[in-house]
Coordinates of C-alpha atoms and ligand atoms in Angstrom, one line a residue:
M1 CA 135.1 103.0 66.7
P2 CA 134.8 99.9 64.5
D3 CA 132.6 99.6 61.5
Y4 CA 129.2 99.8 63.2
N5 CA 126.4 102.3 63.0
R6 CA 125.5 103.8 66.4
I7 CA 123.7 101.2 68.5
K8 CA 120.5 102.8 69.7
M9 CA 118.1 101.9 72.5
M10 CA 115.3 101.6 69.9
D11 CA 115.1 101.3 66.2
L12 CA 111.5 102.2 65.2
P13 CA 112.3 103.1 61.6
L14 CA 113.8 99.6 61.1
E15 CA 110.7 98.1 62.7
Y16 CA 108.5 100.2 60.3
Q17 CA 110.5 99.1 57.3
T18 CA 110.2 95.5 58.3
H19 CA 106.4 95.6 58.5
K20 CA 105.8 98.5 56.1
G21 CA 103.4 96.7 53.8
E22 CA 101.1 95.6 56.5
I23 CA 101.3 98.9 58.5
D24 CA 100.6 101.0 55.5
A25 CA 97.6 98.9 54.5
A26 CA 96.1 99.1 58.0
M27 CA 96.5 102.8 58.1
Q28 CA 95.2 103.3 54.6
A29 CA 92.1 101.4 55.6
V30 CA 91.4 104.0 58.4
L31 CA 92.2 106.9 56.1
Q32 CA 89.7 105.6 53.6
R33 CA 87.0 104.9 56.1
G34 CA 87.6 108.2 57.9
D35 CA 86.6 106.8 61.3
F36 CA 89.4 108.5 63.1
I37 CA 87.8 108.6 66.5
K38 CA 86.5 105.4 68.1
G39 CA 86.8 103.7 64.7
E40 CA 86.6 100.0 63.8
S41 CA 90.3 99.5 64.4
V42 CA 89.9 100.7 68.0
K43 CA 87.2 98.2 68.8
Q44 CA 89.1 95.5 67.0
F45 CA 92.3 96.3 69.0
E46 CA 90.5 96.3 72.4
K47 CA 89.1 92.9 71.6
A48 CA 92.3 91.5 70.3
F49 CA 94.4 92.8 73.2
A50 CA 91.8 91.5 75.8
N51 CA 92.1 88.2 74.1
Y52 CA 95.9 88.2 74.2
L53 CA 95.9 89.2 77.9
G54 CA 93.1 86.8 78.9
V55 CA 91.1 89.6 80.5
S56 CA 87.4 90.5 80.0
N57 CA 87.7 94.2 79.4
V58 CA 90.2 96.5 77.7
V59 CA 89.4 100.2 77.6
S60 CA 91.8 102.2 75.4
C61 CA 92.8 105.8 76.2
G62 CA 95.2 108.6 75.3
N63 CA 98.3 107.5 77.1
G64 CA 99.6 105.5 80.2
T65 CA 99.4 108.5 82.5
D66 CA 95.8 109.1 81.6
A67 CA 95.2 105.4 82.3
L68 CA 96.5 105.8 85.8
Q69 CA 94.4 108.9 86.5
L70 CA 91.3 107.2 85.1
A71 CA 91.8 104.1 87.2
L72 CA 92.1 106.3 90.4
M73 CA 89.1 108.3 89.4
A74 CA 87.0 105.2 88.6
L75 CA 87.9 103.8 92.1
G76 CA 86.8 107.0 93.7
I77 CA 90.2 108.0 95.0
G78 CA 90.5 111.7 95.9
E79 CA 91.3 114.2 98.6
N80 CA 92.8 112.9 101.8
D81 CA 93.1 109.3 100.4
E82 CA 96.6 107.8 100.6
V83 CA 98.0 105.8 97.7
I84 CA 101.2 103.8 98.1
L85 CA 103.6 103.7 95.2
P86 CA 107.3 102.9 94.6
A87 CA 109.9 105.7 95.1
F88 CA 112.1 104.3 92.4
S89 CA 109.9 104.6 89.3
Y90 CA 108.6 106.7 86.4
V91 CA 106.8 109.9 87.4
A92 CA 103.3 109.0 86.1
A93 CA 101.9 107.3 89.2
I94 CA 102.9 110.0 91.7
E95 CA 101.7 112.6 89.2
A96 CA 98.2 111.1 88.7
V97 CA 97.7 110.7 92.5
S98 CA 98.8 114.3 93.1
L99 CA 96.6 115.7 90.4
L100 CA 93.6 114.1 92.1
K101 CA 94.7 115.7 95.4
A102 CA 95.2 112.4 97.0
K103 CA 98.4 111.8 99.0
P104 CA 101.2 109.8 97.4
V105 CA 103.0 107.6 100.0
L106 CA 106.4 106.4 98.9
V107 CA 107.6 102.9 99.5
D108 CA 111.2 101.6 98.9
V109 CA 112.1 98.9 96.4
D110 CA 114.4 95.9 96.9
M111 CA 118.0 95.8 95.6
K112 CA 117.6 92.5 93.7
Y113 CA 114.6 93.0 91.4
F114 CA 114.0 96.8 91.9
Q115 CA 110.3 96.1 92.8
I116 CA 108.2 97.3 95.7
D117 CA 109.6 96.1 99.1
T118 CA 106.5 94.5 100.6
D119 CA 107.9 94.6 104.2
N120 CA 108.5 98.3 103.8
L121 CA 105.0 98.7 102.3
K122 CA 103.3 97.1 105.3
Q123 CA 104.7 99.8 107.6
K124 CA 103.2 102.5 105.4
I125 CA 99.5 101.4 105.6
T126 CA 97.3 103.8 107.6
S127 CA 93.6 104.2 108.1
Q128 CA 93.7 106.6 105.2
T129 CA 95.3 104.2 102.7
K130 CA 93.0 103.4 99.8
A131 CA 95.2 101.9 97.1
I132 CA 98.5 100.5 96.1
I133 CA 100.0 101.2 92.7
A134 CA 102.3 98.3 91.9
V135 CA 104.6 99.3 89.1
H136 CA 106.1 96.2 87.4
L137 CA 109.3 97.9 86.6
F138 CA 111.5 97.1 83.6
G139 CA 109.2 94.2 82.6
Q140 CA 109.9 92.3 85.8
C141 CA 107.1 91.3 88.1
A142 CA 106.4 93.0 91.5
D143 CA 105.8 90.6 94.4
I144 CA 102.2 90.3 93.2
D145 CA 100.9 87.4 95.4
V146 CA 102.0 89.2 98.5
L147 CA 100.7 92.6 97.2
A148 CA 97.3 91.0 96.4
D149 CA 97.2 89.4 99.9
I150 CA 98.0 92.7 101.6
A151 CA 95.4 94.5 99.5
K152 CA 92.8 92.0 100.4
Q153 CA 93.6 92.0 104.1
H154 CA 93.5 95.8 104.4
H155 CA 90.7 96.3 101.9
L156 CA 92.8 98.3 99.5
Y157 CA 92.6 98.6 95.7
L158 CA 95.5 97.1 93.9
I159 CA 96.3 99.0 90.7
E160 CA 98.9 97.4 88.5
D161 CA 101.0 99.7 86.3
C162 CA 101.9 97.5 83.4
A163 CA 103.4 100.2 81.2
Q164 CA 106.7 98.3 81.2
S165 CA 105.4 94.8 81.6
I166 CA 103.2 94.1 78.5
G167 CA 103.9 90.4 77.8
T168 CA 105.2 89.5 81.3
T169 CA 103.4 86.5 82.8
Y170 CA 103.4 85.1 86.2
S171 CA 102.2 81.6 87.0
G172 CA 100.7 81.4 83.6
K173 CA 98.7 84.7 83.8
H174 CA 99.5 88.1 82.3
L175 CA 100.4 90.8 84.7
G176 CA 97.5 93.2 85.1
T177 CA 95.1 90.5 86.0
F178 CA 96.0 90.2 89.7
G179 CA 94.6 93.5 91.0
A180 CA 91.4 95.5 90.7
I181 CA 92.6 97.2 87.5
A182 CA 95.7 97.6 85.3
C183 CA 97.1 100.5 83.3
T184 CA 99.4 100.4 80.4
S185 CA 101.1 102.6 77.8
F186 CA 101.8 102.3 74.1
F187 CA 104.5 105.1 74.2
P188 CA 106.9 104.4 71.3
T189 CA 109.6 102.8 73.6
K190 CA 107.2 100.2 75.2
N191 CA 107.0 96.6 74.4
L192 CA 103.8 97.1 72.3
S193 CA 103.8 100.7 71.0
C194 CA 102.3 103.3 68.8
Y195 CA 104.0 105.9 66.7
G196 CA 102.8 108.5 69.2
D197 CA 100.9 108.4 72.4
G198 CA 98.4 105.7 73.4
G199 CA 97.3 103.8 76.5
A200 CA 94.8 101.3 77.9
L201 CA 93.2 100.0 81.1
Y202 CA 92.2 96.4 81.7
T203 CA 90.1 94.7 84.3
N204 CA 87.9 91.7 84.8
D205 CA 85.4 93.9 86.7
D206 CA 82.7 94.8 84.1
D207 CA 81.2 97.6 86.2
L208 CA 84.6 99.2 86.7
A209 CA 85.4 99.0 83.0
K210 CA 82.1 100.7 82.2
K211 CA 82.9 103.5 84.6
V212 CA 86.4 104.0 83.1
R213 CA 84.9 104.1 79.6
M214 CA 82.4 106.7 80.8
L215 CA 85.1 108.8 82.5
A216 CA 87.4 108.7 79.5
A217 CA 84.5 110.0 77.3
H218 CA 83.6 113.2 79.2
G219 CA 81.6 111.3 81.7
Q220 CA 78.9 110.5 79.2
S221 CA 76.7 107.5 79.3
E222 CA 75.3 108.2 75.8
K223 CA 76.0 111.0 73.4
Y224 CA 75.6 114.4 75.1
R225 CA 74.4 112.9 78.4
H226 CA 77.1 113.6 80.9
H227 CA 76.6 111.8 84.2
I228 CA 79.9 112.5 85.9
V229 CA 82.8 114.8 85.5
G230 CA 85.2 113.1 83.2
V231 CA 88.1 113.8 80.8
N232 CA 88.8 113.3 77.1
S233 CA 91.2 110.5 76.6
R234 CA 91.2 108.3 73.5
L235 CA 93.3 106.0 71.5
D236 CA 93.3 107.3 67.8
S237 CA 92.0 104.9 65.2
L238 CA 95.2 105.2 63.2
H239 CA 97.3 104.1 66.2
A240 CA 94.9 101.3 66.9
A241 CA 95.3 100.1 63.3
L242 CA 99.1 100.1 63.9
L243 CA 98.7 98.2 67.2
N244 CA 96.6 95.6 65.5
V245 CA 99.5 94.8 63.2
K246 CA 102.1 94.9 65.9
L247 CA 100.2 92.8 68.4
N248 CA 100.6 89.9 66.0
Y249 CA 104.4 90.2 66.3
L250 CA 104.6 90.9 70.0
E251 CA 105.5 87.3 71.0
K252 CA 108.1 87.2 68.3
Y253 CA 109.7 90.4 69.6
L254 CA 109.6 89.1 73.2
A255 CA 111.3 85.8 72.1
R256 CA 114.0 87.8 70.4
K257 CA 114.5 89.9 73.5
K258 CA 115.0 86.7 75.5
E259 CA 117.7 85.5 73.1
I260 CA 119.5 88.8 73.5
V261 CA 119.3 88.4 77.3
T262 CA 120.9 85.0 77.0
L263 CA 123.7 86.5 74.9
Y264 CA 124.3 89.3 77.4
K265 CA 124.4 86.8 80.3
E266 CA 126.8 84.5 78.5
Q267 CA 129.2 87.3 77.7
L268 CA 129.0 89.4 80.8
D269 CA 128.6 86.8 83.5
S270 CA 132.3 86.7 84.4
L271 CA 132.4 90.4 85.3
Q272 CA 132.4 90.9 89.0
D273 CA 131.9 94.7 88.8
I274 CA 128.4 94.6 87.4
Q275 CA 125.3 92.8 88.6
L276 CA 123.2 91.4 85.8
P277 CA 119.4 91.5 86.1
L278 CA 117.9 88.6 88.1
I279 CA 114.7 87.0 87.3
Y280 CA 112.2 86.8 90.1
R281 CA 110.8 83.3 90.8
T282 CA 108.8 81.8 88.0
V283 CA 108.3 85.0 86.0
N284 CA 108.2 85.0 82.2
H285 CA 110.0 88.3 81.9
S286 CA 109.2 90.7 79.0
W287 CA 112.5 92.6 79.2
H288 CA 111.2 96.1 78.7
Q289 CA 114.7 97.0 80.0
F290 CA 118.0 95.1 80.6
T291 CA 119.2 97.1 83.6
I292 CA 122.5 96.3 85.1
L293 CA 124.0 97.6 88.4
V294 CA 127.4 99.2 88.1
Q295 CA 129.4 99.1 91.3
H296 CA 132.0 101.4 92.8
G297 CA 130.7 104.7 91.5
K298 CA 131.7 103.8 87.9
R299 CA 128.2 104.0 86.3
D300 CA 128.6 107.4 84.6
E301 CA 132.2 106.6 83.4
L302 CA 131.0 103.3 81.9
R303 CA 128.1 105.1 80.2
K304 CA 130.5 107.6 78.7
Y305 CA 132.8 104.9 77.5
L306 CA 129.9 103.2 75.8
K307 CA 128.8 106.4 74.2
D308 CA 132.3 107.1 73.0
H309 CA 132.2 103.7 71.3
G310 CA 128.9 104.4 69.6
I311 CA 126.6 102.6 72.1
D312 CA 123.6 104.3 73.6
S313 CA 122.5 103.5 77.1
M314 CA 120.0 105.1 79.5
V315 CA 119.7 105.8 83.2
Y316 CA 116.2 104.8 84.4
Y317 CA 115.9 106.6 86.8
P318 CA 118.4 109.4 87.8
L319 CA 116.4 110.6 90.8
V320 CA 114.2 109.1 93.5
L321 CA 110.7 110.5 93.0
N322 CA 110.8 112.8 96.1
Q323 CA 114.2 114.2 94.9
Q324 CA 112.3 115.8 92.0
E325 CA 111.5 119.5 92.5
A326 CA 107.7 118.9 92.1
Y327 CA 107.6 116.2 94.8
K328 CA 110.2 117.4 97.3
H329 CA 107.4 117.9 99.9
I330 CA 106.7 114.2 100.0
V331 CA 108.5 112.8 103.0
G332 CA 110.1 109.4 103.3
Y333 CA 113.7 108.3 102.9
C334 CA 114.1 105.2 100.7
P335 CA 117.7 104.0 101.0
N336 CA 117.6 101.3 98.4
S337 CA 116.1 103.7 95.8
D338 CA 118.7 106.3 96.8
S339 CA 121.4 103.7 96.1
L340 CA 120.0 102.5 92.8
I341 CA 119.9 105.9 91.1
D342 CA 123.7 105.9 91.1
K343 CA 124.1 102.4 89.9
V344 CA 121.5 101.5 87.3
L345 CA 122.3 101.4 83.7
S346 CA 120.0 100.1 81.0
L347 CA 121.6 98.6 77.9
P348 CA 120.0 98.3 74.5
I349 CA 117.6 95.4 74.2
Q350 CA 115.3 96.1 71.3
P351 CA 114.2 93.1 69.1
Y352 CA 116.2 94.4 66.1
L353 CA 119.5 94.4 67.9
K354 CA 121.8 92.0 66.1
N355 CA 123.9 89.3 67.8
H356 CA 127.1 90.9 66.7
E357 CA 126.0 94.2 68.2
V358 CA 125.3 92.5 71.5
S359 CA 128.8 91.0 71.3
Y360 CA 130.3 94.3 70.5
I361 CA 128.5 96.0 73.5
C362 CA 129.9 93.2 75.8
E363 CA 133.3 93.5 74.3
I364 CA 133.4 97.2 75.0
I365 CA 132.2 96.6 78.6
H366 CA 135.0 94.1 79.1
E367 CA 137.5 96.6 77.6
F368 CA 136.3 99.2 80.1
Y369 CA 137.1 96.9 82.9
G370 CA 140.6 96.2 81.4
G371 CA 139.7 92.8 79.9
Ligands
PLP401 C1 105.7 105.0 80.3 C2 105.2 104.8 81.6 C3 104.0 105.4 82.1 C4 103.3 106.5 81.3 O1 102.9 106.2 80.0 P1 102.7 107.5 79.0 O2 101.9 106.7 77.9 O3 104.0 108.0 78.6 O4 101.8 108.4 79.7 C5 103.5 105.1 83.3 N1 104.1 104.3 84.1 C6 105.3 103.7 83.8 C7 106.0 102.7 84.7 C8 105.9 103.9 82.5 O5 107.0 103.4 82.2

């Protein structure tokens, strides 16, 4: 291994060091005010984030999974309702639907962009279908025009899971503004992240936002007046203070990720054995992940080769959702998802990755293929 430190998927300590002065000051202000719950920084962040997204309401909450559950609760989804969601995805959506005793219905994804296959989706709509959860996977954009049309035509709620797509825009608008409501996460690995858990919902529907706010605060309309059964889900003031600092750098991080993508594409384009990520139509991609497809059953071998050369990579996701023990009872074979789980490999694409590190990663991949 040459003279490099391990190349990690994320480098949050380096990010902290870079903005230490500003972050410390923002956190100190909260510590001195002592408004740890629903403090000034939370209100400030909700406003700033809404402004960034171009949406009228942002309601912060405890994490992205809570956000999905709150969205479903606010839309009145429960027992016997069917909710359509992608089979190749993170577990949060299927989990939230299941917890509310609604029925998750799995839809396959396409092999090019790894997003919901809208033709497959149309076949899954029944008289019980109430909502579609469109996960914008890896920072890419699901086929949002078509999904919005389908939702309108069949009177379904379109919920956008933007946990991986903060910063992605489509036809000049931020994702999350195309459906009834959007959910996102500030988990440390996301494009905009806390040093812990955090999440938010956003919508242009003021009444829906109000309902979500009530649900996230024990169903209360005012202090100690509980109108509906809710939950306790909040973004901490300390985390909001951090997010206020980081939101100012988000576009800079995203621009750097784009540069890294260009470098990867220049240096890996000649390899026939891997498929580089494709960009869907006119999407301004936020590159939550840079996920390649490794052909001919070589994925795990390549991953090990990278690891042995000091390079981290990840497999998002190693199983189709209904291959997970908890969701085995959910029927529906999704052949594309089944094929993707053996081929996907996500390479490092965090904003602090250096050009020479990207070159080194590409070099090692070429070396693996005998180049
Ligand atoms: C991270 C993630 C979530 C959940 O977010 P948490 O904050 O970890 O609960 C939901 N959906 C997707 C697609 C995610 O990537």
